[in-house]
Short mmCIF file of C-alpha atoms and ligand atoms in Angstrom, two decimals:
data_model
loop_
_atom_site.label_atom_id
_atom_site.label_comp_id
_atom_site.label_asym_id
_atom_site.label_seq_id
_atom_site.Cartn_x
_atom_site.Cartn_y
_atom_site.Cartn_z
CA UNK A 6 285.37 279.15 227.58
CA UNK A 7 284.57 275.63 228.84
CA UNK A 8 281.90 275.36 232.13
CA UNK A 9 282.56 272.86 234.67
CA UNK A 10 279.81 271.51 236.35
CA UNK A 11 279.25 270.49 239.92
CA UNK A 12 277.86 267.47 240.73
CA UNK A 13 274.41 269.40 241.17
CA UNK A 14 274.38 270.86 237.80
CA UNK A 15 275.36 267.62 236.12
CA UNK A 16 272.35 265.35 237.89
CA UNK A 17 270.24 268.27 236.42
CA UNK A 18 271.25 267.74 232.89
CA UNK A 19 270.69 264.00 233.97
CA UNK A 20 267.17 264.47 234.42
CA UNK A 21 266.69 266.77 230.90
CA UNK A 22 268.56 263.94 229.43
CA UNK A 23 266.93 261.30 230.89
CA UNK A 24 263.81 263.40 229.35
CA UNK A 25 264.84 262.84 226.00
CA UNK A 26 265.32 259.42 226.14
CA UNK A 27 262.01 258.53 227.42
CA UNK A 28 260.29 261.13 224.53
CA UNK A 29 262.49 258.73 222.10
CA UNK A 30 260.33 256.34 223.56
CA UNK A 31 257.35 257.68 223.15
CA UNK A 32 258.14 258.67 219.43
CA UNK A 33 259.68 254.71 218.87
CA UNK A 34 256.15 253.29 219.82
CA UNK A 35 254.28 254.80 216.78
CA UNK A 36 257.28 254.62 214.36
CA UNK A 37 255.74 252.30 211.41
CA UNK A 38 255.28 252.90 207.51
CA UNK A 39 253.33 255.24 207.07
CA UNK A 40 253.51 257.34 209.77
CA UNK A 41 254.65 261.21 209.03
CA UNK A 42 257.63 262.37 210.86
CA UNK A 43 255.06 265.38 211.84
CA UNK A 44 253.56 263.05 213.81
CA UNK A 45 256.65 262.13 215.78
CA UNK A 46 257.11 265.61 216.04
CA UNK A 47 253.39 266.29 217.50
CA UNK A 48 253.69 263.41 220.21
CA UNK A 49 257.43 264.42 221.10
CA UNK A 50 256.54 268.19 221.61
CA UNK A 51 253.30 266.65 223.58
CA UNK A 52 255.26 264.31 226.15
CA UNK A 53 257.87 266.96 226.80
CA UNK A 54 255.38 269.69 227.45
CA UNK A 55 253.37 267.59 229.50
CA UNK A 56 256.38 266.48 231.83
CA UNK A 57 256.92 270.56 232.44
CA UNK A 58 259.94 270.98 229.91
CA UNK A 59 260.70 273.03 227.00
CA UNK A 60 261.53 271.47 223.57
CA UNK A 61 264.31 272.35 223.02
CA UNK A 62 265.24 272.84 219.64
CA UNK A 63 262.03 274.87 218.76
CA UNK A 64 262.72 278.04 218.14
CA UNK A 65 266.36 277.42 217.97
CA UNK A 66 268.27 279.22 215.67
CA UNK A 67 264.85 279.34 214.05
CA UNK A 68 264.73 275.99 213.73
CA UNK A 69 260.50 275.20 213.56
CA UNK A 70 260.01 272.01 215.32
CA UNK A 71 260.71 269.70 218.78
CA UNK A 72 262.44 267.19 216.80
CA UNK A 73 265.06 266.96 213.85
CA UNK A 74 263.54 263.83 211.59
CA UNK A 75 266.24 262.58 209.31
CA UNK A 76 265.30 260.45 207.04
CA UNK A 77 267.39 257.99 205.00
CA UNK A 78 270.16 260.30 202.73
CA UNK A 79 269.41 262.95 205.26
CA UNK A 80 272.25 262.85 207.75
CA UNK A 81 270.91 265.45 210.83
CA UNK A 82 268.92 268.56 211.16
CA UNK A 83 265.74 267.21 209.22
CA UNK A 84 262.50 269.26 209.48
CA UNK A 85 259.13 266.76 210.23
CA UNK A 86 256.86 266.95 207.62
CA UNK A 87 253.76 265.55 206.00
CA UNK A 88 255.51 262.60 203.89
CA UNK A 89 255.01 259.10 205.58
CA UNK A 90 257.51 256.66 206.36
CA UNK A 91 257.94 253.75 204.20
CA UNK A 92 258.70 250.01 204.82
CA UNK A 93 262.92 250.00 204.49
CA UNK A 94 263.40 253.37 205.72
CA UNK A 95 265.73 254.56 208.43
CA UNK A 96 265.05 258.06 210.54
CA UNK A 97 267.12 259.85 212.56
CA UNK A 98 265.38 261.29 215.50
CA UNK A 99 267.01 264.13 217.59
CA UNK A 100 265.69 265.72 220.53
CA UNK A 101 266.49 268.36 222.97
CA UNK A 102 264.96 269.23 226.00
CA UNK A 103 265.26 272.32 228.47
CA UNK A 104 264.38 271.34 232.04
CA UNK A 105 265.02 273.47 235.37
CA UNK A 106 268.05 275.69 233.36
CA UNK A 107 269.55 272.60 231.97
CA UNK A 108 269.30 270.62 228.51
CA UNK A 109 269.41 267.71 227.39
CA UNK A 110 270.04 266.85 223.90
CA UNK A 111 270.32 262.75 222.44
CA UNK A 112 269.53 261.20 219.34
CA UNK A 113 268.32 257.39 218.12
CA UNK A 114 268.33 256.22 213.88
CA UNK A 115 265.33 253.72 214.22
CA UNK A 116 264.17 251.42 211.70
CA UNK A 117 261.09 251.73 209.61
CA UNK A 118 259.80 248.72 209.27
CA UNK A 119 261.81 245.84 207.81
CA UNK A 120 265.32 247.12 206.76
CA UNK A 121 268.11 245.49 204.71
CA UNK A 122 271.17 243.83 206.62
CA UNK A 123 273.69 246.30 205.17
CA UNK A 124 271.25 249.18 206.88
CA UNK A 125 271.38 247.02 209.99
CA UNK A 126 274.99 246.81 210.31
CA UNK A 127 275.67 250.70 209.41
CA UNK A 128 273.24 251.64 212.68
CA UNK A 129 275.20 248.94 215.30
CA UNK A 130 278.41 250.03 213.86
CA UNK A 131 277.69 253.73 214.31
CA UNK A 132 276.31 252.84 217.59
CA UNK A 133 279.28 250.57 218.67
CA UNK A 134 281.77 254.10 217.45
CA UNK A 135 279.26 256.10 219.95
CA UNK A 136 280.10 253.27 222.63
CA UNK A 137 283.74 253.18 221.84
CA UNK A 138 283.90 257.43 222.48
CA UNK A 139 282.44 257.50 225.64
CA UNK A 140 285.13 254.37 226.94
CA UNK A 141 287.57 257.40 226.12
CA UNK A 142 285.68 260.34 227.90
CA UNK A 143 287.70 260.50 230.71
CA UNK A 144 289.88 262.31 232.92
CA UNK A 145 293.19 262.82 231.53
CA UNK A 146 292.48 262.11 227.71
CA UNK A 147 292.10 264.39 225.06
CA UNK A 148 288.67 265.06 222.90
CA UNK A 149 290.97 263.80 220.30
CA UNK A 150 290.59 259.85 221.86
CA UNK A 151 287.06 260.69 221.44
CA UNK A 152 287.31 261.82 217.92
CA UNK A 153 289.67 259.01 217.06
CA UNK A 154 287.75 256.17 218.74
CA UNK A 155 284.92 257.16 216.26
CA UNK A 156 286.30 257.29 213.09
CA UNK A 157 288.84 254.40 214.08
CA UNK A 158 285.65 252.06 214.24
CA UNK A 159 283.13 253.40 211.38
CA UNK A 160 286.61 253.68 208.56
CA UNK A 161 287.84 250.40 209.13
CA UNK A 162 284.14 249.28 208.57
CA UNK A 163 284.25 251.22 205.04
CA UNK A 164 281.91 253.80 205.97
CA UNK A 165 282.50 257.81 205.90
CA UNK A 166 282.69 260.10 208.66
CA UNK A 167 281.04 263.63 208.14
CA UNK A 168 282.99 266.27 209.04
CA UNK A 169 281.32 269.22 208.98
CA UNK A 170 279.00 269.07 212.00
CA UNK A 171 280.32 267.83 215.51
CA UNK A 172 279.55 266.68 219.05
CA UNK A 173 279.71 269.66 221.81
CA UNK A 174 279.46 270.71 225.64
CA UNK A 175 276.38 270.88 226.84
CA UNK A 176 275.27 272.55 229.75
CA UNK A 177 272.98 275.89 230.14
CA UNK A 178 273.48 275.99 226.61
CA UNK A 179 272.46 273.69 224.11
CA UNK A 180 276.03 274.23 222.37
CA UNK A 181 278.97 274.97 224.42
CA UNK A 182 282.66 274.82 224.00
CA UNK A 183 284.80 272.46 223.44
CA UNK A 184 283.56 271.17 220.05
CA UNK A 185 283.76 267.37 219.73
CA UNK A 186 284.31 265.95 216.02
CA UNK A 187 284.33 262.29 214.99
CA UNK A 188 287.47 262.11 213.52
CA UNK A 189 290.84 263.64 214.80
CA UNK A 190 294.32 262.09 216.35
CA UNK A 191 295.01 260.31 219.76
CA UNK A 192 296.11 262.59 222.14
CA UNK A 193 295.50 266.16 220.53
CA UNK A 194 292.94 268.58 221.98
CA UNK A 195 291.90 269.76 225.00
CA UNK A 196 292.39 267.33 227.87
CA UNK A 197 289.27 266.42 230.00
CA UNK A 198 288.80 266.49 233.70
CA UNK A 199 285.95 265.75 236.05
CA UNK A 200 282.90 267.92 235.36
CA UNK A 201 283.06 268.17 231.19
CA UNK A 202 279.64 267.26 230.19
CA UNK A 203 279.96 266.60 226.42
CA UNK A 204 277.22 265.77 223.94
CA UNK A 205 278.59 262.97 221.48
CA UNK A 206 277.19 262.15 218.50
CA UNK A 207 278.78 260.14 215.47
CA UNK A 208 276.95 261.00 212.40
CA UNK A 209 278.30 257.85 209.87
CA UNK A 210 277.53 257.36 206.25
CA UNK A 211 277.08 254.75 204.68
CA UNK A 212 279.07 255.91 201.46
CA UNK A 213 281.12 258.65 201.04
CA UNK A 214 281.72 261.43 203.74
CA UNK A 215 280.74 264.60 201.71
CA UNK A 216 277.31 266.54 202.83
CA UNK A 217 275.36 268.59 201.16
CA UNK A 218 272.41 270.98 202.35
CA UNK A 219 268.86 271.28 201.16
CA UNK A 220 267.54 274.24 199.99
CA UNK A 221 265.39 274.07 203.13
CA UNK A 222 268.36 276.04 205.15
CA UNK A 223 268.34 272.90 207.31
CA UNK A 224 268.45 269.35 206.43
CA UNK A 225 272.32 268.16 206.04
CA UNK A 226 272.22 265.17 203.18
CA UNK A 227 274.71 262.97 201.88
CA UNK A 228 275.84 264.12 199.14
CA UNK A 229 276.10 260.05 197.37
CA UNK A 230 272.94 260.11 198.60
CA UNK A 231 272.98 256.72 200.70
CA UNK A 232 271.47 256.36 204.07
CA UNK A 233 273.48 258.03 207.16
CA UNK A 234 272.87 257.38 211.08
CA UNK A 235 272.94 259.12 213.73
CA UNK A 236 273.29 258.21 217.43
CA UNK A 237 273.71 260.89 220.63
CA UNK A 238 274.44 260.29 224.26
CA UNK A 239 274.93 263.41 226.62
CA UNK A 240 277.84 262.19 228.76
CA UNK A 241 280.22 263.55 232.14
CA UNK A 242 283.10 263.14 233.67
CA UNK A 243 282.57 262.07 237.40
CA UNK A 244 284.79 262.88 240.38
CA UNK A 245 286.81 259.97 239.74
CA UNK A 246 287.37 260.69 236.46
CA UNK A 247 285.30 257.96 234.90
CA UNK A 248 282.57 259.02 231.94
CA UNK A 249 279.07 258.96 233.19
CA UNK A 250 276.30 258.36 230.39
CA UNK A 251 273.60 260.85 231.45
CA UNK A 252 271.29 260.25 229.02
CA UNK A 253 269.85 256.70 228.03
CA UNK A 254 268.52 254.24 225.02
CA UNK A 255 267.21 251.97 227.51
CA UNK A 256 263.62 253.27 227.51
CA UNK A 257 263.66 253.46 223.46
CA UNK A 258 265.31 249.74 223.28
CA UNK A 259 262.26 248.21 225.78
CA UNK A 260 260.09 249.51 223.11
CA UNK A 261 261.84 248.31 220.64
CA UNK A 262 262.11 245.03 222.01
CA UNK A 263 258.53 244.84 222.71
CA UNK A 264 257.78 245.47 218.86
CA UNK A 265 260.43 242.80 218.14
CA UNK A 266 262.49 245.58 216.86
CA UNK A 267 265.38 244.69 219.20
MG1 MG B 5 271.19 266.27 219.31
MG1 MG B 6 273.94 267.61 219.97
#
């Protein structure tokens, strides 16, 4: 069953989501070699308790942590751990946050250091494909625009589109119906109306689209073993029918900027 939200609800998942995006800011100022994506972990879990949230991933599922820390050939659902960051790496940072019954739930790839061009271009790209889905979250379309707008963009640039894991509602729940993948046909699917609130979140490989899992019960990989990014904006459908991004980069990208990242 899919939950329609009133305007209410919706500026409540705002404000988780809003949450998130200012906790990717937080993590973005310390990301550097040599930094351990523990340590991301430690100041995200830090921030969100200190605004009066709830991570909210920990404990999910069993999952240990505040953040998922993908790193490089790791495509989502990393675990932070001891190893530090190196010069040329990309990480994939996802957060959730439970706030006043609502989550939140968004995720950044950042740059480690100094990263090569063909790195560069697979994180606009993938963010460009996020862009390009929530143009088409609106009233009247299908999820399938969505899905199609995503894997339109990151094929025709050569890159592969995992299938496996997908975007979702989002709501009281950190996962609620309907499912959104990033690849699928114009026009099929369940057709939106004002009050979806959908999590979107293109997960786009560099190589090939097959995954693999680690042995950890956790981290998703590529299975060519090239970099994948990741990029996640919580977005709803207004009254009028128009999408509404509810969460935001622009905290993380004034950081970025201010490191000359940007
Ligand atoms: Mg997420
Ligand atoms: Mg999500």
């Amino acid at each position: 069953m899919i939950f329609y939200k009133t305007g209410e609800e919706i500026e409540r998942i705002k404000k988780s989501s809003l949450l998130v995006g200012k906790t990717l800011a937080e993590v973005a100022k310390i990301i550097k070699p040599g930094v351990t994506t523990l340590d991301l972990d430690k100041v995200a879990e830090e921030f969100i308790r200190d605004n009066k949230a709830i991570p909210g991933f920990l404990g999910y599922g069993g999952f240990p942590n505040t953040l998922c820390t993908s790193v490089n050939s790791a495509v989502v659902h990393g675990i932070p751990n001891e190893k530090p960051l190196f010069d040329g790496d990309i990480v994939s940072v996802d957060c959730g946050v439970l706030m006043d019954e609502f989550y939140g739930d968004s995720a950044y790839t950042f740059e480690v250091g100094e990263v090569s061009n063909e790195i560069k271009k697979l994180l606009r790209i993938t963010k460009e494909s996020l862009d390009l889905a929530v143009e088409q979250t609106r009233s009247g379309n299908r999820i399938g625009d969505i899905s199609f707008a995503v894997q339109n963009h990151a094929e025709s640039n050569g890159y592969g589109v995992v299938r496996e894991l997908v975007g979702h509602g989002l709501g009281r729940s950190l996962h609620e119906k309907p499912e959104v993948p990033n690849y699928g046909k114009k026009g099929r699917g369940h057709k939106m109306k004002p009050g979806l609130v959908l999590a979107i979140e293109p997960m786009i490989n560099l190589g090939k689209k097959e995954i693999t899992q680690l042995d950890d019960g956790w981290t998703i990989l590529t299975k060519d073993n090239l970099p994948s990014a990741h990029f996640e904006h919580d977005v709803a459908i207004s009254r009028d029918g128009s999408p509404e991004v509810l969460s935001s980069f622009e905290e993380i990208e004034k950081v970025l900027n201010n490191k000359g990242k940007k």
